[in-house]
Amino acid sequence: MDTSDKDKFELEKSNDNPINYHSSGGMSSDWRFNSTSIPNSSLGLVPTDNLMSVCRGDLVGAASCSSSSVIDSFGPAMWEHPTNSQNLVFCDINAQNIASSSNTVGIGKGFPFSSRNGIDRTLEMGWNPPNSMLKGGIFLPNAPGMLPQSLSQFPADSAFIERAARFSCFNGGDFGDMVNPFGVPESMGLFSRGGGMMQGPGEVFVGSGMKSVSGGQTQKNVMNAGEASKDVSMSVDHMATEGSPLKNDTKRESLARSRDESKKGAGGSGNDSDEAEFSGGSGQDEPSMLEGNCGELSAKSLGSKKRKRSGQDAELDQAKGTPQSAKGSPETQQKGDQKPASTTSKASGKQGKQGSQGSDQPKDDYIHVRARRGQATNSHSLAERVRREKISERMKFLQDLVPGCSKVTGKAVMLDEIINYVQSLQRQVEFLSMKLATVNPRLDFNIEGLLAKDILHSRAVPPSSLAFSSEMPMAYPALHQSQPGLIPTAFPGMESHSDILRRTINSQLTPMTAGFKEPAQLPNVWDDELHNVVQMSYGK
Amino acid sequence: MRAPRSVLKQQFLKKWMMGLQVFGSAKQSMSILERKKAIKLSADIALAATRDGRTCWSRAIIADASKDDGGKVLVQHLLSPESERLKKACTGLVMDNKRVRCKKILKRSCCIKRIRKGASKVALAKSISKRIVKRRTQVLKSLVPGGEFMDDISLIEETLDYMVSLRAQVDVMRRSLAKATEVVNGK
């Protein structure tokens, strides 16, 4: 039926719209356009195919380049930006200010999206000025210290750890931002940039502190993580003004606080779903455990010290690493501390609506799961719940990765976004390879081009360094996008400096004139420098 | 300290260039489409090679590419400096996937199917959303290389990694395109 189909279509479209399409027309990127056209893949893949051809035609246009670069700019902006809704609530005002300033500054890439999606967008844009300069360099300070955040979620596998170290870069901004006011590792000092995120440092910090804390707890392998998170939790403790020494208590405090902030002591059951999103990068057991704690704590308005004290003792016992069924909740060795908290909560007061929930293991161990009160103890449902929580926590990562998904909750829409994004990336690869085939009839990218590309990948030099007398750094201001890393040491060995310089600069000029991926402010600086360089190179 | 993202891009670029050199002699005679396929293939294999077989999607790409001749040459060219084990792992991927699929069929047959009760709106909405999620998961599995053989959880992890790599690939390709156009225009 036509009408029913249309209704369904519109219904779903309207569902997607508030989430995706806040942006006014402007520079809607390709995959945004694509999303609009295929609000939900459940309508079938036929529309997808049609749109693919359409989008391909679209891609041919110049807008496609800009949009893909917009997407690119999105990535880091999204990565550095903590997209927790709670944080957003706290940081809107400053973020908007920052966003407006950044808009006026004219970060070309991120621009069109600044108008959309309200708070989280503005927050992203707020980060753009430093982001654009440090696009890849963000990872530089991130990598060493950022292990804690995301590593917790993945099994103790070295490959996973490496990958998670990469992923942690995405959360690293969040982590760094949150942690920074307390001056934790200086590697996060890079993120001391805006004051925007530091609105309510207590709440904000708590919100992420829980994240990072829980992140730190679950991975025994990563000592950094544990230490960093312990530091974080310690700071949280100080902030929390509860003064309980143990970090577990601190966690619970922070959890309770954050819970209170966000839910005003709502019932425990409501915590479940929230925690699934809220805990972000926490381990699998975190959500249930945390919500357990939070629920009861919020119900008790932070609880009495006595109860915590008794909890501490039990926690200590558990923390010894004995996964015995004390109080009937056997816990996995790897998730030492959170478990005790939950079990003690059960043990101490029987406040109970919650028990702890076991978390997943690396494949070798059993999965010890405890049923929550009021829920089925069927093994199937337990396993399902574990699986669901694993999935939801991994979706959190994807949320950070896929641009425009900060506000999206729920698997279906997230999956849709992910699908669209992956499709758009794949289509971009196709298009680019086609273009490369047409441009270069000989398929040989000569060494010169390769070297120039090395330059592109080399470190970004801020405009202040333009004052250098040597020629090489002169080329760098063109590379605002490049990341710190490889220094083109092979450079002098090759052709003449002037040739390569001229070519590099030209290569940067073409994009500049094409108008994509350059921030509007830099060309002003460039013009003078480029003139200088060109004169110098011609003068040689 | 090396930024991991730029390291990834550099690795990819190097491998891609190496792969393209394999085509060196035959280039003049290729049509545009063939060139495009060669470029894309070498880019994909280079991308998969940067992961060193740690991820499922990279292994799937390499396994698929090894099936036909052109890809095989590329794979050998790109991977021979690295472990032989990797190549074996990729070729053994198909067998693993079959095993996974059989396991899944077994599991499904043993699982008790719960009858959908309740015509309540909540249950109905839930079932609808489940269906939507399932359908989209299917789509995602078709998108991510080697995705059909993964369960949901690892699918999401693979998607994460794949997305990062894809983004790096797009970035490198775009920059090289800019460079190439500039070189061509400058001539």
XYZ file of C-alpha atoms in Angstrom:
727
model
C 0.000 0.000 0.000
C 1.319 3.269 -0.959
C -0.048 5.210 1.905
C 1.108 2.773 4.490
C 4.513 2.693 2.989
C 4.666 6.380 2.875
C 3.515 6.619 6.424
C 6.131 4.242 7.537
C 8.723 6.026 5.552
C 7.796 9.355 6.965
C 7.565 8.023 10.415
C 11.015 6.656 10.236
C 12.274 9.630 8.469
C 10.939 11.857 11.150
C 12.487 9.620 13.692
C 15.811 9.983 12.106
C 15.462 13.595 11.377
C 15.775 15.020 14.817
C 18.825 13.007 15.277
C 20.581 13.419 12.035
C 19.426 16.353 10.161
C 19.593 19.322 12.332
C 21.945 20.892 9.941
C 20.472 23.298 7.564
C 21.202 22.507 3.988
C 24.536 24.144 3.753
C 27.323 21.784 3.239
C 25.559 18.621 4.018
C 28.139 16.057 3.355
C 27.618 13.213 1.049
C 26.858 10.750 3.614
C 24.533 13.104 5.293
C 22.734 13.446 2.073
C 22.827 9.771 1.819
C 21.369 9.397 5.220
C 18.511 11.628 4.409
C 17.743 9.620 1.432
C 17.938 6.339 3.184
C 16.621 6.988 6.599
C 16.488 3.392 7.376
C 17.811 0.475 5.585
C 14.880 -1.528 6.704
C 13.096 -0.088 3.770
C 15.231 -2.285 1.704
C 18.455 -1.982 -0.045
C 16.959 -0.988 -3.318
C 16.824 2.641 -2.432
C 20.362 2.297 -1.314
C 21.445 1.205 -4.718
C 19.636 3.999 -6.402
C 21.128 6.448 -4.090
C 24.516 5.028 -4.554
C 24.429 5.950 -8.152
C 23.019 9.289 -7.275
C 25.592 9.875 -4.676
C 28.262 8.908 -7.034
C 27.190 11.602 -9.347
C 27.162 13.828 -6.414
C 30.583 12.781 -5.442
C 31.950 13.934 -8.684
C 31.212 17.467 -7.765
C 33.616 19.566 -5.889
C 31.340 19.533 -2.955
C 32.175 15.954 -2.455
C 35.747 16.717 -1.770
C 34.839 19.284 0.727
C 32.308 17.084 2.331
C 34.710 14.246 2.632
C 37.134 16.586 4.211
C 34.363 17.716 6.423
C 33.852 14.179 7.401
C 37.491 13.987 8.085
C 37.426 17.012 10.201
C 34.562 15.489 11.951
C 36.536 12.552 12.984
C 39.020 14.207 15.194
C 36.508 16.681 16.393
C 34.335 13.870 17.464
C 37.163 11.990 18.929
C 38.368 14.671 21.147
C 34.983 15.604 22.196
C 33.406 13.661 24.966
C 30.029 12.993 23.751
C 28.356 11.989 26.892
C 25.073 13.599 27.224
C 25.696 14.345 30.794
C 28.767 16.283 30.018
C 26.956 18.159 27.384
C 24.370 19.260 29.803
C 26.959 20.820 31.948
C 28.987 22.469 29.356
C 26.586 24.058 27.032
C 27.046 27.678 27.820
C 30.732 27.954 27.436
C 30.678 25.616 24.561
C 28.330 27.850 22.719
C 30.577 30.758 23.298
C 33.494 28.843 22.071
C 31.519 27.625 19.162
C 30.580 31.097 18.142
C 34.130 32.236 18.373
C 35.316 29.275 16.443
C 32.687 29.941 13.878
C 33.837 33.429 13.392
C 37.331 32.206 13.173
C 36.054 30.255 10.303
C 37.134 26.753 10.547
C 36.032 25.867 7.132
C 35.675 22.244 7.546
C 33.785 21.901 10.661
C 31.718 24.856 9.905
C 28.467 23.739 8.564
C 27.953 21.314 11.302
C 28.338 23.771 14.012
C 24.843 24.905 13.559
C 23.348 21.586 14.133
C 22.595 19.354 16.932
C 22.747 22.008 19.473
C 25.042 21.436 22.261
C 27.227 18.617 21.271
C 27.949 20.206 17.951
C 28.914 23.440 19.476
C 31.148 21.605 21.767
C 32.812 19.907 18.905
C 33.274 23.100 17.072
C 34.630 24.562 20.182
C 37.445 22.150 19.914
C 38.089 22.778 16.340
C 40.641 25.536 16.568
C 43.096 23.390 18.411
C 41.919 20.351 16.566
C 42.605 21.657 13.164
C 46.083 22.487 14.139
C 46.757 19.308 15.878
C 44.608 17.070 13.893
C 46.793 14.096 14.104
C 48.921 15.458 16.796
C 46.127 14.872 19.171
C 47.169 11.347 19.256
C 50.594 12.253 20.236
C 49.966 12.968 23.840
C 47.057 10.703 23.840
C 48.719 7.510 23.054
C 50.859 7.067 26.096
C 48.471 8.080 28.719
C 45.254 7.118 27.194
C 45.535 3.445 27.575
C 43.243 3.406 30.550
C 40.121 4.537 28.988
C 39.268 2.145 26.336
C 41.499 -0.749 27.179
C 39.257 -1.818 29.915
C 36.548 -2.823 27.614
C 38.436 -5.318 25.594
C 39.691 -8.662 26.527
C 43.194 -8.924 27.703
C 44.666 -9.430 24.321
C 47.670 -7.601 23.143
C 46.205 -6.933 19.754
C 43.143 -5.541 21.346
C 45.215 -3.421 23.597
C 47.023 -1.905 20.698
C 43.839 -1.217 18.939
C 42.250 0.116 21.990
C 45.191 2.360 22.463
C 44.290 3.787 19.164
C 40.684 3.992 20.050
C 41.552 5.582 23.304
C 42.633 8.524 21.326
C 39.035 9.130 20.616
C 38.147 9.119 24.201
C 41.390 10.661 25.091
C 40.106 14.114 24.662
C 37.355 13.360 26.975
C 39.607 11.752 29.453
C 42.152 14.468 29.248
C 39.617 17.157 29.503
C 37.981 15.646 32.431
C 41.099 14.843 34.222
C 42.976 17.892 33.408
C 41.785 20.339 35.984
C 43.287 18.068 38.508
C 46.498 17.999 36.689
C 46.849 14.321 36.352
C 49.365 13.208 33.768
C 50.899 15.967 31.771
C 50.355 14.009 28.656
C 46.844 15.173 28.939
C 48.008 18.690 29.308
C 47.368 19.137 25.675
C 43.746 19.135 26.452
C 43.844 21.935 28.843
C 42.778 24.041 26.010
C 39.277 25.226 26.361
C 37.723 26.176 29.524
C 34.573 25.145 27.872
C 34.501 21.702 29.149
C 35.258 22.698 32.642
C 31.948 24.097 33.366
C 30.976 22.161 36.365
C 34.217 20.453 37.006
C 32.792 18.422 39.754
C 29.950 17.017 37.840
C 31.709 16.821 34.598
C 34.638 15.232 36.177
C 32.482 12.848 37.992
C 30.735 11.939 34.862
C 33.896 11.072 33.145
C 35.672 10.153 36.248
C 33.445 7.253 36.571
C 34.175 6.385 33.055
C 37.846 6.545 33.441
C 37.814 4.984 36.817
C 35.814 2.092 35.730
C 37.952 1.896 32.683
C 40.968 1.718 34.794
C 39.691 -0.913 37.058
C 38.842 -3.640 34.762
C 42.087 -4.236 33.005
C 44.680 -5.670 35.221
C 47.152 -5.872 32.448
C 47.389 -2.211 31.950
C 49.131 -0.807 34.901
C 49.063 2.628 33.476
C 45.388 2.410 33.239
C 45.003 1.365 36.775
C 47.296 4.017 38.030
C 45.857 6.728 35.942
C 42.409 5.853 36.887
C 43.385 5.562 40.468
C 44.735 9.017 40.274
C 41.529 10.081 38.737
C 39.527 8.406 41.330
C 41.625 9.949 44.002
C 40.932 13.312 42.588
C 37.327 12.477 42.402
C 37.525 11.634 45.978
C 38.847 15.003 46.815
C 36.258 16.607 44.762
C 33.557 14.547 46.197
C 34.116 15.872 49.657
C 33.219 12.615 51.126
C 36.655 11.870 52.198
C 36.459 8.171 52.065
C 39.886 6.832 51.481
C 39.249 3.810 49.423
C 38.983 4.272 45.765
C 36.067 1.997 45.535
C 34.165 4.213 47.756
C 35.306 7.111 45.764
C 33.948 5.471 42.753
C 30.696 4.912 44.357
C 30.606 8.459 45.464
C 31.250 9.690 42.026
C 28.762 7.283 40.700
C 26.232 8.345 43.188
C 26.899 11.934 42.397
C 26.652 11.496 38.747
C 23.603 9.464 39.245
C 22.113 12.102 41.377
C 22.952 14.721 38.925
C 21.434 12.943 36.097
C 18.576 11.223 37.698
C 17.784 12.947 40.886
C 17.664 9.724 42.738
C 15.397 7.917 40.430
C 14.611 4.292 40.891
C 17.055 1.597 40.273
C 15.466 -0.038 37.334
C 15.636 3.105 35.386
C 19.312 3.092 35.960
C 19.832 0.046 33.917
C 19.285 1.472 30.526
C 20.900 4.681 31.460
C 23.962 3.042 32.707
C 24.317 1.197 29.524
C 24.897 4.486 27.813
C 26.232 6.324 30.721
C 29.146 4.224 31.553
C 30.527 4.589 28.126
C 33.803 2.936 28.105
C 33.396 0.948 31.211
C 33.726 -2.734 31.397
C 30.867 -5.009 30.871
C 30.216 -5.468 34.453
C 30.337 -1.817 35.073
C 26.900 -0.827 33.997
C 25.049 -3.207 36.130
C 27.373 -2.891 39.002
C 27.457 0.809 38.794
C 23.821 1.171 38.450
C 23.446 -1.121 41.335
C 25.597 1.068 43.402
C 24.191 4.207 42.069
C 20.694 3.131 42.466
C 21.058 2.260 46.012
C 23.219 5.179 46.788
C 20.994 7.626 45.172
C 18.132 6.084 46.920
C 19.961 6.579 50.114
C 21.293 9.933 49.148
C 24.892 8.931 49.227
C 24.480 6.452 51.987
C 25.926 6.456 55.369
C 29.558 6.183 56.094
C 28.967 3.193 58.220
C 27.561 1.214 55.431
C 30.432 2.170 53.272
C 32.844 1.176 55.943
C 31.425 -2.267 56.192
C 31.404 -2.328 52.473
C 35.027 -1.449 52.454
C 35.944 -4.410 54.543
C 34.144 -6.752 52.317
C 35.647 -4.994 49.366
C 39.054 -5.511 50.754
C 38.402 -9.144 51.075
C 37.244 -9.325 47.560
C 39.969 -7.127 46.384
C 42.427 -9.675 47.515
C 41.544 -11.324 44.311
C 39.713 -14.280 45.525
C 36.915 -14.944 43.233
C 35.135 -17.045 45.714
C 31.500 -16.922 46.184
C 31.545 -14.710 49.123
C 28.020 -13.588 49.455
C 27.341 -15.823 46.603
C 28.772 -13.735 43.880
C 31.796 -15.262 42.367
C 33.687 -12.778 40.425
C 36.127 -12.921 37.693
C 39.634 -12.263 38.739
C 40.172 -9.628 36.258
C 37.474 -7.377 37.400
C 38.625 -7.172 40.887
C 37.362 -4.078 42.414
C 34.002 -3.358 40.960
C 32.752 -6.676 41.957
C 33.481 -6.192 45.587
C 31.662 -2.984 45.514
C 28.568 -4.533 44.206
C 28.713 -7.584 46.333
C 29.347 -5.606 49.399
C 26.500 -3.434 48.574
C 24.467 -6.514 48.605
C 26.136 -7.832 51.635
C 26.167 -4.767 53.703
C 22.748 -3.520 53.542
C 20.702 -5.800 51.436
C 19.575 -2.562 50.036
C 18.998 -4.374 47.306
C 17.565 -4.199 44.201
C 20.799 -5.008 42.589
C 23.401 -7.629 42.725
C 26.475 -7.379 40.747
C 26.674 -8.656 37.341
C 29.574 -10.658 36.172
C 31.428 -9.397 33.267
C 32.804 -11.134 30.341
C 36.062 -12.766 30.199
C 38.765 -13.330 27.883
C 37.743 -16.525 26.394
C 39.361 -18.817 28.857
C 37.368 -18.096 31.963
C 33.875 -18.741 32.904
C 31.420 -15.973 32.872
C 30.175 -15.454 36.342
C 27.023 -13.561 36.281
C 24.714 -12.755 39.010
C 21.105 -12.152 38.411
C 19.711 -8.902 39.466
C 16.816 -8.830 41.772
C 13.556 -8.953 40.019
C 15.016 -10.405 36.878
C 14.935 -13.845 35.481
C 17.709 -16.093 36.572
C 17.466 -18.127 33.488
C 20.875 -18.777 32.136
C 19.739 -17.645 28.774
C 18.626 -14.307 29.973
C 21.792 -13.800 31.932
C 23.918 -14.573 28.977
C 21.782 -12.327 26.894
C 22.187 -9.522 29.274
C 25.914 -9.911 29.289
C 25.975 -9.933 25.577
C 23.777 -6.927 25.344
C 25.983 -4.967 27.633
C 29.051 -5.873 25.708
C 27.414 -4.724 22.569
C 26.237 -1.496 24.046
C 29.618 -0.639 25.365
C 31.208 -1.220 22.058
C 28.585 0.880 20.447
C 29.827 3.664 22.606
C 33.101 3.546 20.836
C 31.420 3.672 17.549
C 29.479 6.619 18.705
C 32.656 8.501 19.234
C 33.992 7.449 15.934
C 31.100 8.084 13.672
C 30.424 11.747 13.241
C 27.047 12.904 14.225
C 26.229 10.119 16.557
C 26.796 11.742 19.842
C 23.165 12.158 20.584
C 22.016 8.954 19.128
C 21.057 6.271 21.505
C 19.764 2.897 20.669
C 21.119 0.196 18.536
C 18.955 0.630 15.510
C 19.764 4.210 14.764
C 23.387 3.769 15.651
C 23.642 0.859 13.301
C 22.067 2.917 10.628
C 24.568 5.667 11.076
C 27.403 3.246 11.094
C 26.206 1.632 7.939
C 25.867 4.937 6.217
C 29.262 6.025 7.279
C 31.011 2.864 6.218
C 29.183 2.966 2.933
C 30.200 6.515 2.345
C 33.802 5.773 3.146
C 33.858 2.846 0.809
C 32.282 4.900 -1.906
C 34.854 7.578 -1.375
C 37.581 5.033 -1.846
C 36.025 3.936 -5.086
C 35.643 7.434 -6.311
C 39.130 8.434 -5.368
C 40.656 5.436 -7.014
C 38.693 6.208 -10.140
C 39.893 9.733 -10.087
C 43.433 8.642 -9.546
C 43.139 6.351 -12.497
C 42.032 9.180 -14.726
C 44.504 11.678 -13.438
C 47.577 9.617 -13.675
C 47.690 7.618 -16.846
C 50.851 5.897 -15.924
C 49.964 4.726 -12.449
C 53.344 5.704 -11.284
C 53.505 7.914 -8.314
C 57.003 8.993 -8.484
C 59.260 9.243 -5.581
C 58.930 12.927 -5.515
C 55.275 12.653 -4.888
C 55.952 10.128 -2.234
C 58.334 12.384 -0.494
C 55.974 15.232 -0.693
C 53.416 13.017 0.862
C 55.868 12.369 3.600
C 55.954 16.023 4.129
C 52.243 16.020 4.336
C 52.402 13.451 7.006
C 55.103 15.161 8.918
C 54.532 17.276 11.906
C 52.358 20.274 11.859
C 54.080 23.520 12.518
C 52.036 26.303 13.984
C 52.140 29.601 12.234
C 54.432 31.001 14.836
C 57.245 28.991 13.438
C 56.923 30.709 10.137
C 59.491 33.110 11.319
C 62.171 30.535 10.827
C 64.826 31.447 8.409
C 65.402 28.052 6.973
C 63.408 26.997 4.003
C 62.100 23.724 5.240
C 59.908 24.996 7.994
C 58.514 27.440 5.546
C 56.783 24.635 3.864
C 55.191 23.511 7.029
C 52.582 26.149 7.563
C 50.915 24.748 4.554
C 50.593 21.516 6.378
C 48.218 22.601 8.987
C 46.600 19.288 8.826
C 49.607 17.140 9.197
C 50.379 15.320 12.294
C 53.495 15.121 14.304
C 55.620 12.240 13.392
C 58.047 11.505 10.707
C 60.554 14.144 9.857
C 61.384 14.091 6.196
C 64.998 13.367 6.649
C 65.286 12.034 3.172
C 64.324 15.394 1.922
C 67.657 17.024 1.319
C 68.921 14.028 -0.485
C 66.542 14.346 -3.327
C 65.906 17.065 -5.778
C 66.723 20.614 -5.241
C 65.108 22.264 -2.349
C 63.468 24.881 -4.369
C 61.830 22.446 -6.701
C 60.341 20.375 -4.027
C 59.352 23.326 -2.015
C 57.664 24.902 -4.908
C 55.810 21.766 -5.667
C 54.752 21.243 -2.138
C 53.572 24.749 -1.853
C 51.776 24.482 -5.103
C 50.139 21.330 -3.993
C 48.935 23.162 -1.000
C 47.850 26.061 -3.052
C 45.587 24.002 -5.193
C 43.612 22.743 -2.287
C 43.582 26.197 -0.936
C 42.095 27.681 -3.992
C 39.752 24.793 -4.259
C 38.605 25.883 -0.913
C 38.490 22.670 0.893
C 40.139 21.578 4.032
C 41.797 24.818 4.790
C 40.821 26.938 7.694
C 40.018 30.359 6.516
C 42.448 32.030 8.784
C 45.576 30.371 7.597
C 45.655 31.572 4.019
C 46.196 35.060 5.249
C 49.273 33.964 7.020
C 50.272 31.828 4.149
C 50.253 34.451 1.512
C 53.089 36.372 2.998
C 55.106 33.332 3.799
C 54.547 31.754 0.470
C 55.638 34.880 -1.237
C 58.747 34.840 0.819
C 59.446 31.266 0.083
C 58.844 31.568 -3.581
C 61.119 34.517 -3.723
C 63.715 32.658 -1.816
C 63.462 29.628 -4.016
C 63.644 31.694 -7.153
C 66.443 33.659 -5.751
C 68.552 30.564 -5.368
C 56.359 9.871 20.042
C 54.598 8.845 16.920
C 51.025 9.631 16.372
C 49.381 6.313 15.644
C 47.139 7.705 12.992
C 49.913 9.158 10.918
C 51.926 6.016 11.388
C 49.052 4.070 10.005
C 48.795 6.388 7.067
C 52.457 6.211 6.310
C 52.461 2.474 6.443
C 49.497 2.366 4.179
C 51.050 4.770 1.748
C 54.250 2.838 1.540
C 52.531 -0.421 0.958
C 50.234 1.088 -1.548
C 53.097 2.482 -3.535
C 54.811 -0.852 -3.419
C 51.701 -2.502 -4.679
C 51.312 -0.055 -7.487
C 54.826 -0.661 -8.604
C 53.878 -4.246 -9.182
C 51.694 -3.025 -11.977
C 54.486 -0.973 -13.400
C 55.029 -2.557 -16.719
C 51.467 -3.203 -17.674
C 50.226 0.225 -16.959
C 50.310 1.737 -20.378
C 48.024 -0.822 -21.823
C 45.373 -0.666 -19.169
C 42.058 0.915 -19.638
C 40.767 3.353 -17.122
C 38.649 0.795 -15.402
C 41.486 -1.611 -15.142
C 43.681 1.041 -13.719
C 41.049 1.954 -11.240
C 40.677 -1.618 -10.210
C 44.383 -1.970 -9.830
C 44.587 1.142 -7.735
C 41.739 0.123 -5.540
C 42.959 -3.403 -5.169
C 46.418 -2.366 -4.181
C 44.969 0.162 -1.805
C 42.741 -2.403 -0.169
C 45.461 -4.956 0.163
C 47.821 -2.355 1.501
C 45.222 -1.374 4.029
C 44.711 -4.922 5.096
C 48.434 -5.447 5.282
C 48.823 -2.671 7.785
C 46.885 -4.707 10.240
C 49.183 -7.678 9.959
C 46.382 -10.122 10.121
C 45.295 -9.155 13.553
C 41.825 -8.287 12.525
C 39.272 -10.422 10.842
C 38.423 -8.003 8.106
C 42.012 -7.640 7.045
C 42.398 -11.349 6.824
C 39.216 -11.570 4.823
C 40.437 -9.003 2.345
C 43.707 -10.778 1.880
C 42.018 -14.124 1.575
C 39.675 -12.798 -1.053
C 42.445 -11.163 -2.957
C 44.506 -14.297 -2.954
C 41.831 -16.134 -4.830
C 42.605 -14.646 -8.188
C 45.934 -14.223 -9.837
C 46.385 -10.521 -9.832
C 45.617 -10.267 -6.208
C 47.867 -13.125 -5.399
C 50.820 -11.396 -6.897
C 50.088 -8.309 -4.939
C 49.608 -10.207 -1.763
C 52.852 -11.988 -2.141
C 54.597 -8.814 -2.980
C 53.248 -6.957 -0.047
C 53.301 -9.649 2.490
C 56.393 -11.615 1.721
C 58.582 -9.410 3.848
C 56.331 -10.285 6.683
C 55.366 -13.498 8.215
C 54.526 -16.529 6.221
C 52.230 -17.406 9.018
C 50.069 -14.509 8.093
C 49.498 -15.783 4.630
C 48.655 -19.183 5.927
C 46.270 -17.648 8.377
C 44.516 -15.849 5.610
C 44.186 -18.864 3.445
C 42.928 -20.827 6.376
C 40.326 -18.201 6.981
C 37.783 -19.829 4.802
C 37.948 -23.034 6.768
C 37.586 -21.146 10.005
C 34.587 -19.337 8.735
C 32.934 -22.504 7.707
C 33.512 -23.857 11.117
C 32.040 -20.785 12.688
C 29.003 -21.036 10.541
C 28.451 -24.660 11.458
C 28.749 -23.824 15.090
C 26.200 -21.128 14.729
C 23.751 -23.429 13.042
C 24.190 -25.925 15.834
C 23.684 -23.316 18.462
C 20.586 -22.055 16.867
C 19.074 -25.466 16.642
C 19.663 -26.124 20.311
C 18.375 -22.819 21.462
C 14.879 -22.712 22.763
C 12.881 -20.351 20.792
C 10.726 -18.204 22.960
C 7.260 -17.671 21.737
C 6.400 -14.096 21.334
C 3.635 -13.419 23.717
C 1.740 -10.344 24.396
C 0.156 -8.072 21.947
C 1.102 -5.178 24.147
C 2.519 -2.176 22.488
C 5.790 -2.471 24.296
C 6.356 -5.994 23.166
C 5.350 -5.092 19.689
C 7.714 -2.182 19.571
C 10.448 -4.339 20.921
C 9.952 -6.955 18.319
C 9.917 -4.363 15.599
C 13.096 -2.801 16.833
C 14.693 -6.186 17.098
C 13.846 -6.891 13.548
C 15.221 -3.569 12.441
C 18.388 -4.127 14.340
C 18.745 -7.553 12.888
C 18.263 -6.340 9.381
C 20.777 -3.570 9.826
C 23.229 -5.961 11.325
C 22.892 -7.993 8.193
C 23.638 -4.965 6.104
C 26.651 -4.139 8.197
C 27.889 -7.660 7.858
C 27.699 -7.336 4.146
C 29.644 -4.123 4.276
C 32.510 -5.135 6.449
C 34.741 -7.601 4.674
C 34.513 -10.985 6.263
C 31.643 -9.806 8.322
C 29.282 -12.628 7.646
C 31.216 -14.932 9.867
C 31.328 -12.787 12.914
C 28.985 -12.602 15.796
C 27.543 -9.308 16.825
C 30.127 -8.346 19.332
C 33.156 -8.969 17.239
C 31.325 -7.454 14.331
C 31.219 -4.160 16.112
C 34.861 -4.361 17.026
C 35.791 -5.171 13.497
C 33.667 -2.330 12.279
C 35.502 0.009 14.585
C 38.862 -1.011 13.305
C 37.695 -1.102 9.741
C 36.309 2.388 10.006
C 39.552 3.756 11.319
C 41.470 2.132 8.531
C 39.026 3.248 5.908
C 39.267 6.766 7.084
C 43.025 6.666 6.896
C 42.821 5.173 3.457
C 40.480 7.858 2.233
C 42.694 10.517 3.643
C 45.838 9.212 2.054
C 44.168 8.666 -1.261
C 42.719 12.095 -1.316
C 46.024 13.677 -0.568
C 47.786 11.670 -3.165
C 45.117 12.643 -5.614
C 45.686 16.269 -4.830
C 49.365 15.779 -5.261
C 48.974 13.911 -8.494
C 46.674 16.491 -9.963
C 49.057 19.171 -8.987
C 51.936 17.385 -10.578
C 49.983 16.800 -13.729
C 48.816 20.365 -13.881
C 52.206 21.686 -13.232
C 53.745 19.846 -16.134
